[in-house]
Short mmCIF file of C-alpha atoms and ligand atoms in Angstrom, two decimals:
data_model
loop_
_atom_site.label_atom_id
_atom_site.label_comp_id
_atom_site.label_asym_id
_atom_site.label_seq_id
_atom_site.Cartn_x
_atom_site.Cartn_y
_atom_site.Cartn_z
CA MET A 25 445.83 161.43 -18.34
CA ALA A 26 442.17 161.54 -19.02
CA ASP A 27 439.62 160.30 -16.59
CA ILE A 28 438.84 156.59 -16.81
CA LEU A 29 435.97 156.71 -14.27
CA TYR A 30 433.74 159.84 -13.83
CA THR A 31 430.48 160.51 -12.15
CA TYR A 32 427.44 162.17 -13.70
CA ASN A 33 424.04 162.62 -12.28
CA GLY A 34 424.97 160.20 -9.37
CA LYS A 35 426.00 157.41 -11.82
CA VAL A 36 429.49 156.03 -12.33
CA TYR A 37 430.74 155.79 -15.85
CA VAL A 38 433.69 154.18 -17.49
CA ASN A 39 435.45 156.03 -20.28
CA LEU A 40 437.24 153.06 -21.72
CA THR A 41 438.34 154.19 -25.23
CA ASN A 42 438.14 157.10 -27.62
CA ARG A 43 437.76 154.70 -30.70
CA CYS A 44 434.46 154.78 -32.41
CA ASP A 45 433.06 153.42 -35.66
CA CYS A 46 430.46 156.30 -36.05
CA ASN A 47 430.69 159.93 -36.29
CA CYS A 48 427.36 161.01 -35.00
CA LYS A 49 426.22 164.58 -35.80
CA PHE A 50 425.12 165.13 -32.23
CA CYS A 51 427.99 163.38 -30.44
CA ILE A 52 428.78 165.30 -27.18
CA ARG A 53 432.46 164.96 -27.80
CA SER A 54 432.41 167.26 -30.86
CA HIS A 55 431.15 169.96 -28.48
CA HIS A 56 432.69 169.45 -24.94
CA ASP A 57 435.88 167.87 -23.67
CA THR A 58 434.29 166.55 -20.56
CA VAL A 59 431.12 165.40 -18.87
CA GLY A 60 430.22 165.30 -15.14
CA ASP A 61 433.17 165.50 -12.76
CA ALA A 62 435.82 164.44 -15.40
CA VAL A 63 438.59 166.84 -16.23
CA THR A 64 438.79 165.55 -19.65
CA LEU A 65 437.49 162.40 -21.43
CA TRP A 66 440.13 162.53 -24.15
CA HIS A 67 442.68 159.88 -23.64
CA ARG A 68 446.25 160.41 -24.95
CA LYS A 69 446.27 156.68 -25.20
CA ASP A 70 443.50 154.33 -24.37
CA PRO A 71 443.80 152.84 -20.89
CA THR A 72 445.12 149.29 -20.35
CA LEU A 73 443.08 146.84 -18.33
CA GLU A 74 445.39 147.27 -15.49
CA GLU A 75 444.89 151.05 -15.41
CA VAL A 76 441.02 150.65 -15.67
CA LYS A 77 441.18 148.26 -12.64
CA ALA A 78 443.41 150.62 -10.72
CA ALA A 79 440.96 153.46 -11.43
CA MET A 80 438.16 151.15 -10.00
CA ASP A 81 440.21 150.42 -6.89
CA ALA A 82 440.72 154.14 -6.27
CA TYR A 83 436.89 154.92 -6.63
CA ASP A 84 434.51 154.82 -3.68
CA PHE A 85 431.74 152.43 -4.73
CA SER A 86 430.07 152.31 -1.37
CA GLU A 87 426.98 154.24 -2.62
CA LYS A 88 427.02 152.72 -6.06
CA LYS A 89 425.24 149.71 -7.55
CA GLU A 90 425.90 150.02 -11.23
CA LEU A 91 428.77 150.64 -13.52
CA VAL A 92 428.04 152.17 -16.87
CA TYR A 93 430.26 151.76 -19.83
CA CYS A 94 429.85 154.95 -21.94
CA GLY A 95 432.42 157.84 -22.27
CA TYR A 96 434.04 159.44 -25.31
CA GLY A 97 434.06 156.43 -27.51
CA GLU A 98 432.38 153.14 -28.35
CA PRO A 99 432.98 150.75 -25.38
CA THR A 100 432.71 147.53 -27.59
CA CYS A 101 435.64 148.76 -29.60
CA ALA A 102 437.70 147.88 -26.50
CA LEU A 103 435.93 144.55 -25.91
CA GLU A 104 438.65 142.86 -24.04
CA ASN A 105 439.11 145.54 -21.56
CA LEU A 106 435.38 146.02 -21.32
CA MET A 107 434.93 142.34 -20.33
CA GLY A 108 438.00 142.11 -18.13
CA SER A 109 437.00 145.24 -16.10
CA ALA A 110 433.33 144.47 -15.93
CA ARG A 111 434.17 141.04 -14.54
CA TYR A 112 436.41 142.67 -11.98
CA GLY A 113 433.73 145.30 -11.05
CA LYS A 114 431.17 142.57 -10.65
CA GLU A 115 433.27 140.18 -8.56
CA ARG A 116 435.19 142.75 -6.45
CA TYR A 117 432.56 145.46 -6.00
CA GLY A 118 429.26 143.60 -6.67
CA LEU A 119 428.26 146.02 -9.40
CA GLN A 120 425.68 145.59 -12.07
CA ILE A 121 427.09 146.20 -15.47
CA ARG A 122 425.39 148.39 -18.12
CA VAL A 123 426.85 149.09 -21.63
CA ASN A 124 425.70 152.02 -23.72
CA THR A 125 426.51 151.13 -27.25
CA ASN A 126 425.97 151.99 -30.88
CA GLY A 127 425.15 148.33 -31.40
CA LEU A 128 427.75 147.85 -34.15
CA GLY A 129 430.00 145.51 -32.17
CA ASN A 130 429.35 142.55 -34.36
CA LEU A 131 430.40 144.41 -37.51
CA TYR A 132 433.46 146.04 -35.86
CA HIS A 133 434.76 142.70 -34.61
CA LYS A 134 433.50 140.67 -37.65
CA LYS A 135 432.00 138.14 -35.19
CA ASP A 136 429.06 137.75 -32.87
CA ILE A 137 430.03 139.37 -29.63
CA VAL A 138 426.63 139.13 -27.98
CA PRO A 139 427.30 135.81 -26.17
CA ILE A 140 430.55 137.26 -24.94
CA LEU A 141 428.73 140.24 -23.53
CA ALA A 142 426.13 138.02 -22.04
CA GLU A 143 428.73 136.55 -19.79
CA VAL A 144 428.85 139.54 -17.54
CA VAL A 145 426.66 142.46 -18.95
CA ASP A 146 423.29 142.90 -17.09
CA SER A 147 421.85 145.66 -19.23
CA VAL A 148 422.49 147.09 -22.65
CA SER A 149 421.34 150.39 -23.98
CA ILE A 150 421.60 150.63 -27.85
CA SER A 151 421.41 153.98 -29.70
CA LEU A 152 418.68 153.73 -32.32
CA ASN A 153 418.99 157.37 -33.12
CA ALA A 154 416.56 157.33 -36.03
CA PRO A 155 413.80 154.91 -36.96
CA THR A 156 414.65 154.68 -40.73
CA LYS A 157 417.94 153.62 -42.37
CA GLU A 158 418.06 156.87 -44.36
CA THR A 159 417.98 159.08 -41.27
CA TYR A 160 420.15 156.79 -39.13
CA MET A 161 422.78 156.85 -41.78
CA GLU A 162 422.69 160.54 -42.05
CA VAL A 163 422.78 161.28 -38.35
CA THR A 164 425.20 158.42 -37.18
CA ARG A 165 427.54 158.48 -40.17
CA PRO A 166 428.80 154.95 -39.35
CA GLN A 167 431.77 153.33 -41.13
CA PHE A 168 429.67 150.44 -42.44
CA ASP A 169 427.02 150.52 -45.14
CA ASP A 170 424.84 147.85 -43.47
CA ALA A 171 425.06 149.47 -39.99
CA PHE A 172 421.34 150.08 -39.59
CA GLU A 173 420.46 146.46 -40.23
CA ALA A 174 423.36 145.24 -38.14
CA MET A 175 422.30 147.41 -35.16
CA LEU A 176 418.75 146.04 -35.30
CA ALA A 177 420.11 142.36 -35.52
CA PHE A 178 422.38 143.11 -32.66
CA THR A 179 419.47 144.45 -30.51
CA LYS A 180 417.35 141.43 -31.18
CA ALA A 181 420.20 139.06 -30.31
CA CYS A 182 420.91 140.94 -27.02
CA GLY A 183 417.22 140.89 -26.09
CA ARG A 184 417.44 137.04 -26.17
CA VAL A 185 420.31 136.61 -23.68
CA ILE A 186 420.78 139.86 -21.69
CA PRO A 187 418.38 140.52 -18.87
CA GLU A 188 417.61 144.17 -19.64
CA VAL A 189 417.86 145.60 -23.24
CA LYS A 190 416.65 149.10 -24.38
CA MET A 191 416.98 151.20 -27.38
CA THR A 192 417.35 154.88 -27.03
CA VAL A 193 416.56 158.12 -29.04
CA VAL A 194 416.89 161.63 -27.96
CA ASP A 195 413.83 163.86 -27.25
CA VAL A 196 414.66 166.35 -29.96
CA LEU A 197 413.33 163.90 -32.68
CA PRO A 198 409.90 164.79 -34.07
CA LYS A 199 407.11 163.03 -32.25
CA GLU A 200 406.25 160.86 -35.17
CA GLU A 201 409.76 159.52 -35.43
CA ILE A 202 409.89 158.77 -31.62
CA GLU A 203 406.62 156.81 -32.07
CA ALA A 204 408.09 154.96 -35.21
CA GLY A 205 411.23 154.17 -33.03
CA ARG A 206 409.06 152.86 -30.24
CA LYS A 207 407.27 150.51 -32.68
CA LEU A 208 410.58 149.35 -34.18
CA ALA A 209 412.03 148.56 -30.74
CA GLU A 210 408.85 146.76 -29.78
CA SER A 211 409.04 144.77 -32.96
CA LEU A 212 412.65 143.56 -31.92
CA GLY A 213 411.30 142.63 -28.37
CA VAL A 214 412.73 145.59 -26.55
CA GLU A 215 411.62 148.84 -24.98
CA LEU A 216 412.39 152.33 -26.33
CA ARG A 217 413.78 154.96 -23.96
CA VAL A 218 413.58 158.58 -24.87
CA ARG A 219 416.41 160.36 -23.25
CA SER A 220 416.92 164.06 -22.98
CA TYR A 221 419.59 165.55 -25.25
CA VAL A 222 422.15 167.44 -23.10
S1 LIG B 20 428.48 156.25 -31.31
FE1 LIG B 20 428.59 157.48 -29.45
S2 LIG B 20 430.88 158.07 -29.22
FE2 LIG B 20 430.53 157.24 -31.34
S3 LIG B 20 430.09 159.12 -32.55
FE3 LIG B 20 428.17 158.33 -31.94
S4 LIG B 20 427.62 159.36 -29.90
FE4 LIG B 20 429.86 159.74 -30.39
#
C-alpha cells in the first residue's frame, strides 16, 4: 500500500489520491515514484477516509503544526476525504490545514467548492504555472478548455474567504514570465510564491 502520509523537508503531507484532471509536463510523478520519506506515492486504490484517519493516528504530530494536502494527485478530486480528514486533523491534532491545488476543483465538481474548503482550510496554494492561457494550457494540459480562466476565478474566490492564499510558479520560468505571474496574482488580490523546481 502506498504511503498516505509522508514527510518532506520537515513538513507532513497527505497523499490523498492519484486522480488528477491535469497532465503537467513537469509533474514529479512522471519522473519519480516517491518524495521525501515515502516508499511509494502510487496507490493501488485511493485510501478511504478511515484509512487516512488511521494513518494520521499512527503519525507523531508532536513537532508538527501544519498538514499539507499534496501528493501524487489533485487533492480536491477527493473532496469528501479531504474535508473529513482535514477536520479530523484540526480537531484531534490541532493542525493548520494547507491545500496545494491546481485550482480546477470547481470545474471538476461542477459546483463552487470554495465555501466548502473555507469551512476547514487555512491556507491554499494554487499552481499558476504560467501567466498566459496559451503557455498554461501547453504546460498543464488540463482536461478542460476553460481551465485557465476557472483557475483564476477560483483563486479570487479563495482570496475572499480563506485566510492565506498564494499562487505558485517554479523558478525555471523566464524572469519576465515570473514578473507577469506576480502581476496577475496581485490583480487577483493574492501573493505569488516562486518555488524551486525539484
Ligand atoms: S496538477 Fe499536480 S498532480 Fe496533477 S499533473 Fe499537474 S503537477 Fe501532477
